[in-house]
Structures are given as C-alpha cells and as structure tokens.
Amino acid sequence: MIIHTAKFVKSSPDYRKCPEPKKPEYAFIGRSNVGKSSLINAITNNRKLAKTSGTPGKTQLINHFEINEEWYLVDLPGYGFAKISKVMRAKWEKMILDYLFKRVNLMNTFILVDARHEPQKLDIELIEWFGANQLPFTLVFTKSDKLTKKRLNDSLQRYKNYLKQDWEELPAMIVSSAIDKLGVEEILAQIEAANQLFFEAQK
Ligand code: GTP
Ligand code: MG
C-alpha cells in the first residue's frame, strides 16, 4: 500500500470523543518509550507526524491520524513508566480498556514490545487480556536495529517459548525498526487486508 496522505485529526481523552467510527482503524499500544509514535512516523514516512520523545509518557491521549482519507492510525499513550501515581494508572486503564472494547471500527491492535527485553509482566498481562477477550492483535518487536541478528533471534525465540506455555497458536508477529523501516511493509499489508474486509462489509 502506498501512503498518499497522513494527517493528524485529533487527540481525545476517551473513546466517545474520538472521530466518528466510519473508517477502519488500527491502534498502537505498548510500554512507554517502546517506539509507538516513531513507528507511526516510519509507516507514514513523516518524522513529525506523531510526537516522539526520549522521555517516557510523551503521548497522553488517544491520537487519531487519518491515512489516505480512508483509514486511521491511532497512537495510544504508553504504560509502565516508573513515575506514575495509582490514580493516573487507573485513569489510563479505564481510558484504554474502554477504547479497546468499545471502539467498533477498531480492526486490529499492534502490541509493541522492545525486542531487546525478556517478556515483561505488564506486556504479558496485556497480551493475555487481549486473548481472554478475543480481541485481534499483532505482536511487534521494536528497535530491532539495536540487536545483532543472533541476539534478535534468541530474543524472539524466548518470547515464543514463553507464549507457548499459554497459547495453542502463536499470535501474528512482526519485527520492526523505525530507523531501518523494517516491518513497515508487513504492517501495511495486514492493514490493507483488514481494510478490504471493512469495506466489503459496508457494501
Ligand atoms: P510514549 O509516547 O512515551 O508512550 O513513547 P512511544 O512508545 O511513543 O516512544 P517514541 O516513539 O517516542 O520513542 C521513544 C524513544 O525510542 C525515542 O528516543 C526514539 O527515537 C527511540 N526509538 C523508537 N523507535 C526506535 C527504533 O526502532 N530504533 C531505535 N534505535 N530507537 C527507536
Ligand atoms: Mg508516543
């Protein structure tokens, strides 16, 4: 798929305030600093579209970007940074879980995990939650440019072994790098296929 246009639409504090759910959409979720906003920029080939930062917690609202005037990419605020109060965490959970459950045009969620790390508790909890609620997702391993091929393979294998304990079938997985633009084509191919389903169902 070729990206012709990518524009910021709005930031919303909850799913009810998001744009009308008339176009298919795809959310990016994951630990703070994992590279959600950077990957959105790599996909759209626009380094300034989603705000990125070395400081965790940059993205705090649900951000919609309209692509080719046909579908949305959604940048969600990250979880898991140290300096967060219980109240903030509960607020994040309500905002995000409501969005994931109730957003009717949400076709798929890309769950991002850092390719360098072992499976982390919060990431696993989120993945399990998607599974338990039968919500579709793709696991994306970010920042692969920071690893040698061997260490990347070891890391992926470790994740797969871990998931196999609970999952009969492994979820879809993509290795990405916002710097090398790795994984972008695969993500776009998944989106294109899901878009077709959405538009078919509308006919
Ligand atoms: P929050 O908005 O805080 O939840 O973070 P985020 O997940 O949107 O992360 P963001 O895209 O802002 O990136 C965080 C940091 O990681 C920035 O310093 C990025 O430059 C860096 N980064 C993101 N993706 C990659 C990547 O693929 N490779 C490398 N080497 N660095 C990356
Ligand atoms: Mg961000």
PDB file of N, CA and C and ligand atoms in Angstrom, residues 31-38 52-59 77-78 143 145-146 177-179, ligand 1:
ATOM      1  N   ARG A  31       4.311  -0.386  26.127  1.00  0.00           N
ATOM      2  CA  ARG A  31       5.022   0.316  27.177  1.00  0.00           C
ATOM      3  C   ARG A  31       5.506   1.689  26.695  1.00  0.00           C
ATOM      4  N   SER A  32       5.543   2.605  27.608  1.00  0.00           N
ATOM      5  CA  SER A  32       6.035   3.926  27.293  1.00  0.00           C
ATOM      6  C   SER A  32       7.476   3.824  26.779  1.00  0.00           C
ATOM      7  N   ASN A  33       7.776   4.569  25.719  1.00  0.00           N
ATOM      8  CA  ASN A  33       9.129   4.591  25.182  1.00  0.00           C
ATOM      9  C   ASN A  33       9.462   3.396  24.267  1.00  0.00           C
ATOM     10  N   VAL A  34       8.497   2.500  24.043  1.00  0.00           N
ATOM     11  CA  VAL A  34       8.786   1.308  23.235  1.00  0.00           C
ATOM     12  C   VAL A  34       8.937   1.663  21.750  1.00  0.00           C
ATOM     13  N   GLY A  35       8.371   2.838  21.365  1.00  0.00           N
ATOM     14  CA  GLY A  35       8.531   3.284  19.980  1.00  0.00           C
ATOM     15  C   GLY A  35       7.249   3.331  19.155  1.00  0.00           C
ATOM     16  N   LYS A  36       6.107   3.518  19.818  1.00  0.00           N
ATOM     17  CA  LYS A  36       4.822   3.566  19.096  1.00  0.00           C
ATOM     18  C   LYS A  36       4.769   4.750  18.130  1.00  0.00           C
ATOM     19  N   SER A  37       5.061   5.932  18.675  1.00  0.00           N
ATOM     20  CA  SER A  37       4.960   7.134  17.841  1.00  0.00           C
ATOM     21  C   SER A  37       5.997   7.085  16.717  1.00  0.00           C
ATOM     22  N   SER A  38       7.189   6.601  17.022  1.00  0.00           N
ATOM     23  CA  SER A  38       8.240   6.509  15.995  1.00  0.00           C
ATOM     24  C   SER A  38       7.833   5.567  14.868  1.00  0.00           C
ATOM     25  N   THR A  52       7.432  12.291  19.225  1.00  0.00           N
ATOM     26  CA  THR A  52       8.236  11.276  19.900  1.00  0.00           C
ATOM     27  C   THR A  52       9.108  11.966  20.943  1.00  0.00           C
ATOM     28  N   SER A  53       9.643  11.154  21.850  1.00  0.00           N
ATOM     29  CA  SER A  53      10.475  11.752  22.887  1.00  0.00           C
ATOM     30  C   SER A  53      11.302  10.694  23.592  1.00  0.00           C
ATOM     31  N   GLY A  54      12.468  11.098  24.068  1.00  0.00           N
ATOM     32  CA  GLY A  54      13.284  10.198  24.869  1.00  0.00           C
ATOM     33  C   GLY A  54      12.721  10.051  26.275  1.00  0.00           C
ATOM     34  N   THR A  55      11.814  10.953  26.652  1.00  0.00           N
ATOM     35  CA  THR A  55      11.216  10.891  27.995  1.00  0.00           C
ATOM     36  C   THR A  55       9.910  10.113  27.937  1.00  0.00           C
ATOM     37  N   PRO A  56       9.795   9.030  28.715  1.00  0.00           N
ATOM     38  CA  PRO A  56       8.577   8.235  28.675  1.00  0.00           C
ATOM     39  C   PRO A  56       7.359   9.062  29.067  1.00  0.00           C
ATOM     40  N   GLY A  57       6.212   8.730  28.493  1.00  0.00           N
ATOM     41  CA  GLY A  57       4.969   9.402  28.869  1.00  0.00           C
ATOM     42  C   GLY A  57       4.626  10.585  27.995  1.00  0.00           C
ATOM     43  N   LYS A  58       5.259  10.660  26.825  1.00  0.00           N
ATOM     44  CA  LYS A  58       5.018  11.786  25.926  1.00  0.00           C
ATOM     45  C   LYS A  58       3.567  11.814  25.432  1.00  0.00           C
ATOM     46  N   THR A  59       3.076  10.654  25.025  1.00  0.00           N
ATOM     47  CA  THR A  59       1.720  10.578  24.471  1.00  0.00           C
ATOM     48  C   THR A  59       0.735  10.293  25.602  1.00  0.00           C
ATOM     49  N   PRO A  77      -1.435   6.301  24.483  1.00  0.00           N
ATOM     50  CA  PRO A  77      -0.415   6.587  25.495  1.00  0.00           C
ATOM     51  C   PRO A  77       0.189   5.293  26.040  1.00  0.00           C
ATOM     52  N   GLY A  78       1.450   5.347  26.387  1.00  0.00           N
ATOM     53  CA  GLY A  78       2.142   4.147  26.862  1.00  0.00           C
ATOM     54  C   GLY A  78       1.864   3.861  28.332  1.00  0.00           C
ATOM     55  N   LYS A 143      12.640  -1.737  17.755  1.00  0.00           N
ATOM     56  CA  LYS A 143      14.047  -1.355  17.947  1.00  0.00           C
ATOM     57  C   LYS A 143      15.011  -2.489  17.593  1.00  0.00           C
ATOM     58  N   ASP A 145      16.969  -2.751  15.305  1.00  0.00           N
ATOM     59  CA  ASP A 145      18.284  -2.263  14.849  1.00  0.00           C
ATOM     60  C   ASP A 145      19.315  -2.237  15.974  1.00  0.00           C
ATOM     61  N   LYS A 146      18.841  -2.314  17.223  1.00  0.00           N
ATOM     62  CA  LYS A 146      19.775  -2.275  18.355  1.00  0.00           C
ATOM     63  C   LYS A 146      20.350  -3.639  18.701  1.00  0.00           C
ATOM     64  N   SER A 177      11.818  -1.882  12.974  1.00  0.00           N
ATOM     65  CA  SER A 177      12.764  -0.846  13.356  1.00  0.00           C
ATOM     66  C   SER A 177      12.328   0.446  12.682  1.00  0.00           C
ATOM     67  N   ALA A 178      12.105   1.466  13.488  1.00  0.00           N
ATOM     68  CA  ALA A 178      11.698   2.760  12.923  1.00  0.00           C
ATOM     69  C   ALA A 178      12.872   3.377  12.168  1.00  0.00           C
ATOM     70  N   ILE A 179      14.076   3.012  12.552  1.00  0.00           N
ATOM     71  CA  ILE A 179      15.266   3.579  11.913  1.00  0.00           C
ATOM     72  C   ILE A 179      15.532   2.919  10.561  1.00  0.00           C
TER      73      ILE A 179
HETATM   74  P1  GTP B   1       5.309   7.215  24.796  1.00  0.00           P
HETATM   75  O1  GTP B   1       4.616   8.201  23.928  1.00  0.00           O
HETATM   76  O2  GTP B   1       6.009   7.805  25.968  1.00  0.00           O
HETATM   77  O3  GTP B   1       4.384   6.111  25.233  1.00  0.00           O
HETATM   78  O4  GTP B   1       6.504   6.519  23.952  1.00  0.00           O
HETATM   79  P2  GTP B   1       6.485   5.867  22.481  1.00  0.00           P
HETATM   80  O5  GTP B   1       6.216   4.406  22.589  1.00  0.00           O
HETATM   81  O6  GTP B   1       5.608   6.635  21.551  1.00  0.00           O
HETATM   82  O7  GTP B   1       8.026   6.005  22.035  1.00  0.00           O
HETATM   83  P3  GTP B   1       8.694   7.024  20.994  1.00  0.00           P
HETATM   84  O8  GTP B   1       8.266   6.690  19.601  1.00  0.00           O
HETATM   85  O9  GTP B   1       8.503   8.402  21.481  1.00  0.00           O
HETATM   86  O10 GTP B   1      10.230   6.582  21.094  1.00  0.00           O
HETATM   87  C1  GTP B   1      10.927   6.582  22.321  1.00  0.00           C
HETATM   88  C2  GTP B   1      12.424   6.644  22.064  1.00  0.00           C
HETATM   89  O11 GTP B   1      12.871   5.456  21.402  1.00  0.00           O
HETATM   90  C3  GTP B   1      12.850   7.813  21.180  1.00  0.00           C
HETATM   91  O12 GTP B   1      14.071   8.309  21.668  1.00  0.00           O
HETATM   92  C4  GTP B   1      13.011   7.167  19.810  1.00  0.00           C
HETATM   93  O13 GTP B   1      13.931   7.841  18.985  1.00  0.00           O
HETATM   94  C5  GTP B   1      13.523   5.773  20.176  1.00  0.00           C
HETATM   95  N1  GTP B   1      13.122   4.763  19.149  1.00  0.00           N
HETATM   96  C6  GTP B   1      11.866   4.497  18.736  1.00  0.00           C
HETATM   97  N2  GTP B   1      11.834   3.518  17.811  1.00  0.00           N
HETATM   98  C7  GTP B   1      13.123   3.149  17.621  1.00  0.00           C
HETATM   99  C8  GTP B   1      13.768   2.171  16.758  1.00  0.00           C
HETATM  100  O14 GTP B   1      13.146   1.433  16.001  1.00  0.00           O
HETATM  101  N3  GTP B   1      15.125   2.073  16.855  1.00  0.00           N
HETATM  102  C9  GTP B   1      15.853   2.856  17.711  1.00  0.00           C
HETATM  103  N4  GTP B   1      17.178   2.656  17.749  1.00  0.00           N
HETATM  104  N5  GTP B   1      15.299   3.787  18.510  1.00  0.00           N
HETATM  105  C10 GTP B   1      13.943   3.946  18.467  1.00  0.00           C
END
